[in-house]
Short mmCIF file of C-alpha atoms and ligand atoms in Angstrom, two decimals:
data_model
loop_
_atom_site.label_atom_id
_atom_site.label_comp_id
_atom_site.label_asym_id
_atom_site.label_seq_id
_atom_site.Cartn_x
_atom_site.Cartn_y
_atom_site.Cartn_z
CA UNK A 1 0.00 0.00 0.00
CA UNK A 2 1.39 3.40 -0.99
CA UNK A 3 0.23 5.64 1.84
CA UNK A 4 1.94 9.02 1.49
CA UNK A 5 4.78 9.00 4.06
CA UNK A 6 4.12 12.58 5.20
CA UNK A 7 0.54 11.59 6.00
CA UNK A 8 1.52 8.28 7.60
CA UNK A 9 3.71 10.31 9.98
CA UNK A 10 0.62 12.28 11.02
CA UNK A 11 -1.41 9.16 11.94
CA UNK A 12 -1.27 9.76 15.73
CA UNK A 13 -2.34 13.38 15.27
CA UNK A 14 -5.20 12.37 12.99
CA UNK A 15 -6.32 9.69 15.44
CA UNK A 16 -6.40 12.26 18.24
CA UNK A 17 -8.51 14.64 16.13
CA UNK A 18 -10.90 11.85 15.15
CA UNK A 19 -11.37 10.72 18.74
CA UNK A 20 -11.90 14.29 19.91
CA UNK A 21 -14.63 14.72 17.28
CA UNK A 22 -16.11 11.35 18.27
CA UNK A 23 -16.30 12.42 21.92
CA UNK A 24 -18.13 15.64 20.98
CA UNK A 25 -20.83 14.74 18.44
CA UNK A 26 -23.19 17.46 17.21
CA UNK A 27 -26.38 17.16 15.17
CA UNK A 28 -27.07 18.73 11.78
CA UNK A 29 -26.70 22.53 11.60
CA UNK A 30 -25.61 22.53 15.25
CA UNK A 31 -21.98 21.59 14.51
CA UNK A 32 -20.62 24.70 16.22
CA UNK A 33 -17.72 23.11 18.09
CA UNK A 34 -16.96 20.79 15.17
CA UNK A 35 -16.84 23.57 12.58
CA UNK A 36 -14.84 25.70 15.02
CA UNK A 37 -12.27 22.92 15.33
CA UNK A 38 -12.13 22.50 11.54
CA UNK A 39 -11.72 26.26 11.04
CA UNK A 40 -8.97 26.44 13.67
CA UNK A 41 -7.00 23.57 12.13
CA UNK A 42 -7.27 24.93 8.59
CA UNK A 43 -6.24 28.39 9.73
CA UNK A 44 -3.35 26.94 11.70
CA UNK A 45 -2.16 25.24 8.51
CA UNK A 46 -2.29 28.50 6.54
CA UNK A 47 -5.49 27.72 4.65
CA UNK A 48 -7.95 30.61 4.10
CA UNK A 49 -11.46 29.63 5.13
CA UNK A 50 -15.03 30.63 4.40
CA UNK A 51 -17.66 29.93 7.03
CA UNK A 52 -21.45 30.05 7.11
CA UNK A 53 -22.51 28.23 3.93
CA UNK A 54 -25.22 25.89 5.22
CA UNK A 55 -24.97 27.59 8.62
CA UNK A 56 -22.11 25.51 10.04
CA UNK A 57 -20.35 24.62 6.80
CA UNK A 58 -16.65 25.39 6.33
CA UNK A 59 -14.78 25.66 3.03
CA UNK A 60 -11.01 25.93 2.88
CA UNK A 61 -9.09 26.85 -0.26
CA UNK A 62 -5.56 25.62 -0.91
CA UNK A 63 -3.64 27.18 -3.79
CA UNK A 64 -0.90 25.17 -5.47
CA UNK A 65 2.64 26.49 -5.87
CA UNK A 66 3.33 25.17 -9.37
CA UNK A 67 1.58 27.92 -11.34
CA UNK A 68 -1.33 30.31 -11.48
CA UNK A 69 -4.05 28.07 -12.93
CA UNK A 70 -7.62 28.73 -11.81
CA UNK A 71 -8.63 25.11 -12.30
CA UNK A 72 -10.24 23.74 -9.16
CA UNK A 73 -11.35 20.49 -7.57
CA UNK A 74 -13.71 20.00 -4.60
CA UNK A 75 -13.24 17.42 -1.85
CA UNK A 76 -16.20 17.00 0.49
CA UNK A 77 -16.69 15.45 3.94
CA UNK A 78 -19.83 15.36 6.10
CA UNK A 79 -19.42 16.46 9.73
CA UNK A 80 -22.67 15.73 11.60
CA UNK A 81 -23.64 13.06 14.13
CA UNK A 82 -26.83 11.11 14.92
CA UNK A 83 -29.47 11.52 17.65
CA UNK A 84 -28.81 8.20 19.39
CA UNK A 85 -27.14 6.85 22.52
CA UNK A 86 -23.64 5.40 22.30
CA UNK A 87 -23.07 1.96 23.87
CA UNK A 88 -19.27 2.08 23.70
CA UNK A 89 -17.43 2.78 26.95
CA UNK A 90 -13.95 3.63 25.64
CA UNK A 91 -12.31 6.93 26.54
CA UNK A 92 -13.44 8.69 23.38
CA UNK A 93 -17.11 7.66 23.72
CA UNK A 94 -19.69 10.43 23.29
CA UNK A 95 -19.81 13.04 26.04
CA UNK A 96 -23.06 14.43 24.65
CA UNK A 97 -25.94 12.20 25.86
CA UNK A 98 -28.27 11.10 23.08
CA UNK A 99 -25.82 12.08 20.35
CA UNK A 100 -23.29 9.86 18.64
CA UNK A 101 -20.93 9.70 15.68
CA UNK A 102 -22.44 6.36 14.65
CA UNK A 103 -22.00 6.90 10.92
CA UNK A 104 -18.28 7.67 10.95
CA UNK A 105 -18.55 11.30 9.86
CA UNK A 106 -15.94 12.02 12.54
CA UNK A 107 -13.61 9.86 10.43
CA UNK A 108 -14.66 11.47 7.13
CA UNK A 109 -13.98 14.92 8.61
CA UNK A 110 -10.57 13.82 9.86
CA UNK A 111 -9.54 12.22 6.57
CA UNK A 112 -10.30 15.48 4.77
CA UNK A 113 -8.44 17.46 7.44
CA UNK A 114 -5.46 15.14 6.95
CA UNK A 115 -5.55 15.79 3.20
CA UNK A 116 -5.88 19.56 3.75
CA UNK A 117 -2.86 19.59 6.06
CA UNK A 118 -0.75 17.62 3.56
CA UNK A 119 -1.84 19.68 0.54
CA UNK A 120 -1.19 22.95 2.38
CA UNK A 121 2.25 21.79 3.47
CA UNK A 122 3.32 20.52 0.03
CA UNK A 123 1.23 22.44 -2.56
CA UNK A 124 2.61 20.25 -5.35
CA UNK A 125 -0.06 21.20 -7.85
CA UNK A 126 -1.17 24.04 -10.10
CA UNK A 127 -4.68 25.21 -9.27
CA UNK A 128 -7.08 25.25 -6.34
CA UNK A 129 -8.31 22.58 -3.98
CA UNK A 130 -11.50 23.46 -2.13
CA UNK A 131 -12.03 21.31 0.96
CA UNK A 132 -15.76 21.31 1.72
CA UNK A 133 -16.89 20.41 5.26
CA UNK A 134 -20.62 19.89 4.97
CA UNK A 135 -23.12 19.89 7.86
CA UNK A 136 -26.38 17.97 8.28
CA UNK A 137 -25.97 14.94 6.02
CA UNK A 138 -28.20 12.71 8.17
CA UNK A 139 -31.14 15.11 8.34
CA UNK A 140 -31.66 18.46 6.73
CA UNK A 141 -29.81 18.02 3.44
CA UNK A 142 -26.82 20.20 4.34
CA UNK A 143 -25.32 19.49 0.92
CA UNK A 144 -28.34 21.06 -0.76
CA UNK A 145 -28.33 24.00 1.66
CA UNK A 146 -24.65 24.73 0.94
CA UNK A 147 -25.41 24.70 -2.80
CA UNK A 148 -28.40 27.02 -2.29
CA UNK A 149 -26.12 29.31 -0.29
CA UNK A 150 -23.84 29.58 -3.33
CA UNK A 151 -21.20 26.90 -2.77
CA UNK A 152 -20.40 26.31 -6.42
CA UNK A 153 -20.75 29.98 -7.41
CA UNK A 154 -18.28 31.05 -4.74
CA UNK A 155 -16.09 27.99 -5.24
CA UNK A 156 -16.50 26.73 -8.83
CA UNK A 157 -14.97 23.28 -9.33
CA UNK A 158 -14.44 20.97 -12.29
CA UNK A 159 -15.38 17.98 -10.18
CA UNK A 160 -16.28 17.07 -6.62
CA UNK A 161 -15.42 13.89 -4.71
CA UNK A 162 -16.64 12.35 -1.48
CA UNK A 163 -16.53 9.04 0.32
CA UNK A 164 -18.13 7.04 3.10
CA UNK A 165 -16.75 4.29 5.28
CA UNK A 166 -18.38 0.88 4.92
CA UNK A 167 -18.23 -1.77 7.65
CA UNK A 168 -17.66 -5.23 6.22
CA UNK A 169 -15.52 -4.09 3.30
CA UNK A 170 -11.94 -5.08 4.29
CA UNK A 171 -9.62 -2.44 5.69
CA UNK A 172 -7.45 -1.15 2.85
CA UNK A 173 -10.06 -1.90 0.21
CA UNK A 174 -12.19 0.73 -1.52
CA UNK A 175 -15.33 0.14 -3.59
CA UNK A 176 -16.13 2.52 -6.44
CA UNK A 177 -18.47 2.14 -9.40
CA UNK A 178 -20.04 4.46 -11.97
CA UNK A 179 -23.79 5.03 -12.21
CA UNK A 180 -26.42 4.96 -9.44
CA UNK A 181 -24.89 3.81 -6.14
CA UNK A 182 -27.31 5.15 -3.53
CA UNK A 183 -31.06 5.53 -3.81
CA UNK A 184 -33.32 8.54 -3.60
CA UNK A 185 -35.06 9.03 -0.29
CA UNK A 186 -38.70 10.10 -0.04
CA UNK A 187 -41.01 10.26 2.97
CA UNK A 188 -44.75 9.83 2.63
CA UNK A 189 -47.72 10.35 4.86
CA UNK A 190 -51.29 9.12 4.37
CA UNK A 191 -53.95 10.46 6.75
CA UNK A 192 -57.11 8.38 6.37
CA UNK A 193 -60.24 10.14 7.60
CA UNK A 194 -63.18 7.86 8.45
CA UNK A 195 -65.98 8.29 10.94
CA UNK A 196 -65.49 7.45 14.59
CA UNK A 197 -67.96 5.47 16.64
CA UNK A 198 -68.63 2.63 19.06
CA UNK A 199 -66.54 -0.44 18.37
CA UNK A 200 -69.63 -2.65 18.87
CA UNK A 201 -71.53 -0.76 16.15
CA UNK A 202 -69.09 -0.66 13.21
CA UNK A 203 -71.97 -0.32 10.71
CA UNK A 204 -72.52 3.23 12.01
CA UNK A 205 -68.85 4.18 11.60
CA UNK A 206 -66.24 4.26 8.84
CA UNK A 207 -63.23 2.44 10.27
CA UNK A 208 -59.96 4.11 9.11
CA UNK A 209 -57.90 1.20 10.49
CA UNK A 210 -59.63 -1.25 8.12
CA UNK A 211 -58.92 1.14 5.25
CA UNK A 212 -55.28 1.52 6.34
CA UNK A 213 -54.70 -2.23 6.36
CA UNK A 214 -56.02 -2.52 2.78
CA UNK A 215 -53.96 0.46 1.71
CA UNK A 216 -50.73 -0.98 3.12
CA UNK A 217 -51.22 -4.20 1.15
CA UNK A 218 -52.11 -2.28 -2.00
CA UNK A 219 -48.98 -0.11 -1.73
CA UNK A 220 -46.84 -3.25 -1.99
CA UNK A 221 -48.52 -4.20 -5.28
CA UNK A 222 -46.94 -1.07 -6.73
CA UNK A 223 -43.57 -2.74 -6.16
CA UNK A 224 -44.68 -6.19 -7.31
CA UNK A 225 -47.00 -5.22 -10.21
CA UNK A 226 -46.27 -1.67 -11.47
CA UNK A 227 -42.51 -1.35 -11.08
CA UNK A 228 -40.32 -2.67 -13.90
CA UNK A 229 -38.79 -5.81 -12.39
CA UNK A 230 -35.20 -4.71 -13.10
CA UNK A 231 -35.68 -1.24 -11.56
CA UNK A 232 -34.96 -1.45 -7.84
CA UNK A 233 -37.42 0.26 -5.51
CA UNK A 234 -38.70 -0.06 -1.95
CA UNK A 235 -41.89 1.11 -0.26
CA UNK A 236 -41.82 0.67 3.53
CA UNK A 237 -44.69 1.69 5.81
CA UNK A 238 -42.87 2.39 9.05
CA UNK A 239 -45.46 3.96 11.38
CA UNK A 240 -49.18 3.44 11.93
CA UNK A 241 -50.96 5.67 14.38
CA UNK A 242 -54.62 5.38 15.26
CA UNK A 243 -56.94 5.02 18.19
CA UNK A 244 -56.91 5.53 21.95
CA UNK A 245 -59.14 2.81 23.35
CA UNK A 246 -60.20 -0.80 22.79
CA UNK A 247 -63.87 0.13 22.34
CA UNK A 248 -63.69 3.20 20.11
CA UNK A 249 -63.38 3.23 16.34
CA UNK A 250 -61.11 6.23 15.75
CA UNK A 251 -61.75 9.06 13.31
CA UNK A 252 -58.37 8.90 11.64
CA UNK A 253 -55.46 6.60 10.97
CA UNK A 254 -52.10 7.91 9.87
CA UNK A 255 -49.48 5.93 7.94
CA UNK A 256 -45.96 7.17 7.28
CA UNK A 257 -43.01 5.56 5.60
CA UNK A 258 -40.24 5.79 3.08
CA UNK A 259 -39.77 5.18 -0.63
CA UNK A 260 -36.38 4.41 -2.21
CA UNK A 261 -35.61 4.29 -5.93
CA UNK A 262 -32.73 4.93 -8.33
CA UNK A 263 -34.42 6.66 -11.24
CA UNK A 264 -36.72 9.66 -11.46
CA UNK A 265 -39.06 7.71 -13.75
CA UNK A 266 -39.57 4.98 -11.16
CA UNK A 267 -40.07 7.54 -8.41
CA UNK A 268 -42.59 9.50 -10.51
CA UNK A 269 -44.50 6.28 -11.15
CA UNK A 270 -44.52 5.37 -7.45
CA UNK A 271 -45.75 8.84 -6.46
CA UNK A 272 -48.59 8.68 -8.99
CA UNK A 273 -49.64 5.15 -8.07
CA UNK A 274 -49.44 5.69 -4.30
CA UNK A 275 -51.63 8.77 -4.69
CA UNK A 276 -54.18 6.77 -6.71
CA UNK A 277 -54.14 3.84 -4.30
CA UNK A 278 -54.54 6.18 -1.32
CA UNK A 279 -57.42 8.12 -2.85
CA UNK A 280 -59.38 5.24 -4.36
CA UNK A 281 -58.85 2.74 -1.54
CA UNK A 282 -60.21 5.32 0.90
CA UNK A 283 -63.10 6.12 -1.46
CA UNK A 284 -63.98 2.44 -1.80
CA UNK A 285 -64.74 2.36 1.92
CA UNK A 286 -66.40 5.77 2.16
CA UNK A 287 -63.33 7.39 3.75
CA UNK A 288 -61.03 10.16 2.52
CA UNK A 289 -57.28 10.25 2.42
CA UNK A 290 -54.81 13.15 2.45
CA UNK A 291 -51.64 11.86 0.84
CA UNK A 292 -48.28 13.65 0.90
CA UNK A 293 -45.14 12.57 -0.93
CA UNK A 294 -42.10 14.55 0.11
CA UNK A 295 -38.88 14.00 -1.89
CA UNK A 296 -35.84 14.43 0.34
CA UNK A 297 -32.57 13.31 -1.32
CA UNK A 298 -32.23 12.38 -4.99
CA UNK A 299 -30.35 9.24 -6.04
CA UNK A 300 -26.55 9.44 -5.85
CA UNK A 301 -25.28 8.85 -9.38
CA UNK A 302 -21.54 8.63 -10.01
CA UNK A 303 -20.19 10.17 -13.20
CA UNK A 304 -18.21 7.84 -15.45
CA UNK A 305 -15.01 9.82 -16.10
CA UNK A 306 -14.61 10.98 -12.48
CA UNK A 307 -15.21 7.46 -11.15
CA UNK A 308 -12.65 5.97 -13.54
CA UNK A 309 -10.23 8.70 -12.46
CA UNK A 310 -10.79 7.99 -8.75
CA UNK A 311 -10.31 4.28 -9.35
CA UNK A 312 -7.03 4.94 -11.14
CA UNK A 313 -5.74 6.91 -8.14
CA UNK A 314 -6.95 4.18 -5.79
CA UNK A 315 -5.15 1.51 -7.82
CA UNK A 316 -1.96 3.60 -7.61
CA UNK A 317 -2.29 3.72 -3.80
CA UNK A 318 -3.72 0.30 -3.00
CA UNK A 319 -3.04 -2.00 -5.93
CA UNK A 320 -5.70 -3.26 -8.34
CA UNK A 321 -6.80 -6.14 -6.11
CA UNK A 322 -7.91 -3.69 -3.40
CA UNK A 323 -10.11 -1.57 -5.65
CA UNK A 324 -13.43 -3.33 -6.08
CA UNK A 325 -16.86 -2.67 -7.58
CA UNK A 326 -19.67 -1.26 -5.48
CA UNK A 327 -23.15 -2.70 -5.98
CA UNK A 328 -25.88 -0.08 -5.47
CA UNK A 329 -27.43 0.10 -1.99
CA UNK A 330 -30.82 1.52 -1.02
CA UNK A 331 -29.59 4.02 1.59
CA UNK A 332 -29.54 7.70 0.59
CA UNK A 333 -26.94 10.43 0.79
CA UNK A 334 -27.13 14.19 0.24
CA UNK A 335 -23.86 14.24 -1.73
CA UNK A 336 -26.38 13.46 -4.49
CA UNK A 337 -27.20 17.19 -4.67
CA UNK A 338 -23.54 17.99 -5.33
CA UNK A 339 -23.37 15.30 -8.05
CA UNK A 340 -26.45 16.84 -9.67
CA UNK A 341 -24.70 20.23 -9.67
CA UNK A 342 -21.21 19.21 -10.88
CA UNK A 343 -19.59 15.99 -12.11
CA UNK A 344 -17.95 13.81 -9.50
CA UNK A 345 -17.81 10.51 -7.72
CA UNK A 346 -18.44 8.94 -4.33
CA UNK A 347 -16.78 5.76 -3.11
CA UNK A 348 -16.85 3.46 -0.09
CA UNK A 349 -13.73 2.94 2.00
CA UNK A 350 -13.70 -0.37 3.87
CA UNK A 351 -14.10 0.05 7.64
CA UNK A 352 -12.79 -3.47 8.12
CA UNK A 353 -13.92 -6.63 9.88
CA UNK A 354 -14.65 -5.02 13.24
CA UNK A 355 -11.44 -6.10 14.96
CA UNK A 356 -10.69 -2.44 15.81
CA UNK A 357 -13.85 -2.29 17.95
CA UNK A 358 -14.11 -1.93 21.68
CA UNK A 359 -13.85 -5.22 23.57
CA UNK A 360 -17.21 -6.53 24.72
CA UNK A 361 -19.24 -4.83 22.03
CA UNK A 362 -19.86 -7.78 19.79
CA UNK A 363 -17.92 -9.50 17.06
CA UNK A 364 -17.64 -8.71 13.43
CA UNK A 365 -18.20 -5.52 11.51
CA UNK A 366 -20.65 -3.32 13.36
CA UNK A 367 -22.96 -1.52 10.97
CA UNK A 368 -23.30 2.24 10.91
CA UNK A 369 -26.19 3.73 12.94
CA UNK A 370 -25.58 1.12 15.66
CA UNK A 371 -24.74 2.19 19.23
CA UNK A 372 -21.62 0.01 19.24
CA UNK A 373 -20.16 1.36 15.98
CA UNK A 374 -16.79 3.10 15.87
CA UNK A 375 -14.84 4.47 12.91
CA UNK A 376 -11.63 2.54 12.22
CA UNK A 377 -8.69 4.92 12.81
CA UNK A 378 -6.44 2.78 10.59
CA UNK A 379 -8.29 4.31 7.60
CA UNK A 380 -7.31 7.88 8.37
CA UNK A 381 -3.90 7.95 6.58
CA UNK A 382 -5.31 5.92 3.69
CA UNK A 383 -8.33 8.19 3.17
CA UNK A 384 -6.23 11.34 3.54
CA UNK A 385 -3.68 9.96 1.03
CA UNK A 386 -6.42 9.14 -1.45
CA UNK A 387 -7.99 12.61 -1.30
CA UNK A 388 -4.57 14.27 -1.56
CA UNK A 389 -3.40 12.23 -4.55
CA UNK A 390 -6.77 12.66 -6.22
CA UNK A 391 -6.40 16.45 -6.06
CA UNK A 392 -2.77 16.40 -7.24
CA UNK A 393 -3.46 14.02 -10.13
CA UNK A 394 -6.65 15.79 -11.17
CA UNK A 395 -4.99 19.17 -11.46
CA UNK A 396 -1.96 17.65 -13.19
CA UNK A 397 -3.97 16.10 -16.03
CA UNK A 398 -5.71 18.24 -18.68
CA UNK A 399 -9.49 18.06 -18.55
CA UNK A 400 -10.77 16.01 -21.50
CA UNK A 401 -13.04 17.91 -23.89
CA UNK A 402 -15.70 15.22 -23.55
CA UNK A 403 -16.37 13.70 -20.17
ZN1 ZN B 1 -25.66 7.82 8.48
ZN1 ZN B 2 -23.05 8.62 6.96
#
């Protein structure tokens, strides 16, 4: 493995930063301490910063020393934590009750800081590297908010790159593939309005729970009967709320859930069919239904040239056998907004087999969003080396006329 020696030397420093961030998790748009730490480090390394895009976002700009080119590349990390309790008991466990870096964004932030430090110290490129520290990936679409606040007008880039750790993929292995890799994320809500009454006299009422149970079944036929079989999609009803007592038929029943898909066509079809099923199922039983379909994150779709480029850099660092393909997964990611705005790519860096984890917290790779998860510090020099080399190589090679 060709980790950059200057970055390998910084491994203890990077580990300390990562554990400090882990101990002080902050939720989306509340990353005040986190963004303060990022701003301090960048400033300390002689990198001019811009704060306030997406409230707590930080952008640092590193200018190369090999010329006066205005070509630019963006490197992005997410910085927010999750609203959940940490089960780990190690020294760097969360000191903020009910908040936890259970998705490894503490590690993503640190890998980008490591790259920023290296690039600022060496500046072996001609052009600009914008390091983008983005808030609120988990909730709130911080990536979209930064773009709305003018991210790519203030900091135009030819391409933008990001990555996420992935438990289960071996340490030292990275998965990257072109095309759709993460799904779009939509929330829906169906409020069924019937007519309340005595549970012993259902003929005088319109039972919204009976309507809801039909509707839930009918929603799944959209996946089994309307969706093209080779187009992946999920409809999950995840909450049902109705009623207060065993002997009262309630007035309303509310269903909420999520829809995941990779293409806009499939999502449009699902929205139309769910609306029809909601309206006509309710009507068939004499009830009404208010149906809302709220699109949150679009699908994350990697661009072909940028993905091939990232893979080439990964092969240089890791060797071909450690650069693998990534099958699409149904989770969502707000880096998708950045990839809709400019070309780029997003890859998955293996978080390993779980052997780095705290003793007594289970065996094997702990998944993200689990209270026993911890980012694998062994990845820090690797991720920082990848981002650094990516920037150097990108700015060194002329941009092809057709991408
Ligand atoms: Zn997450
Ligand atoms: Zn995440």
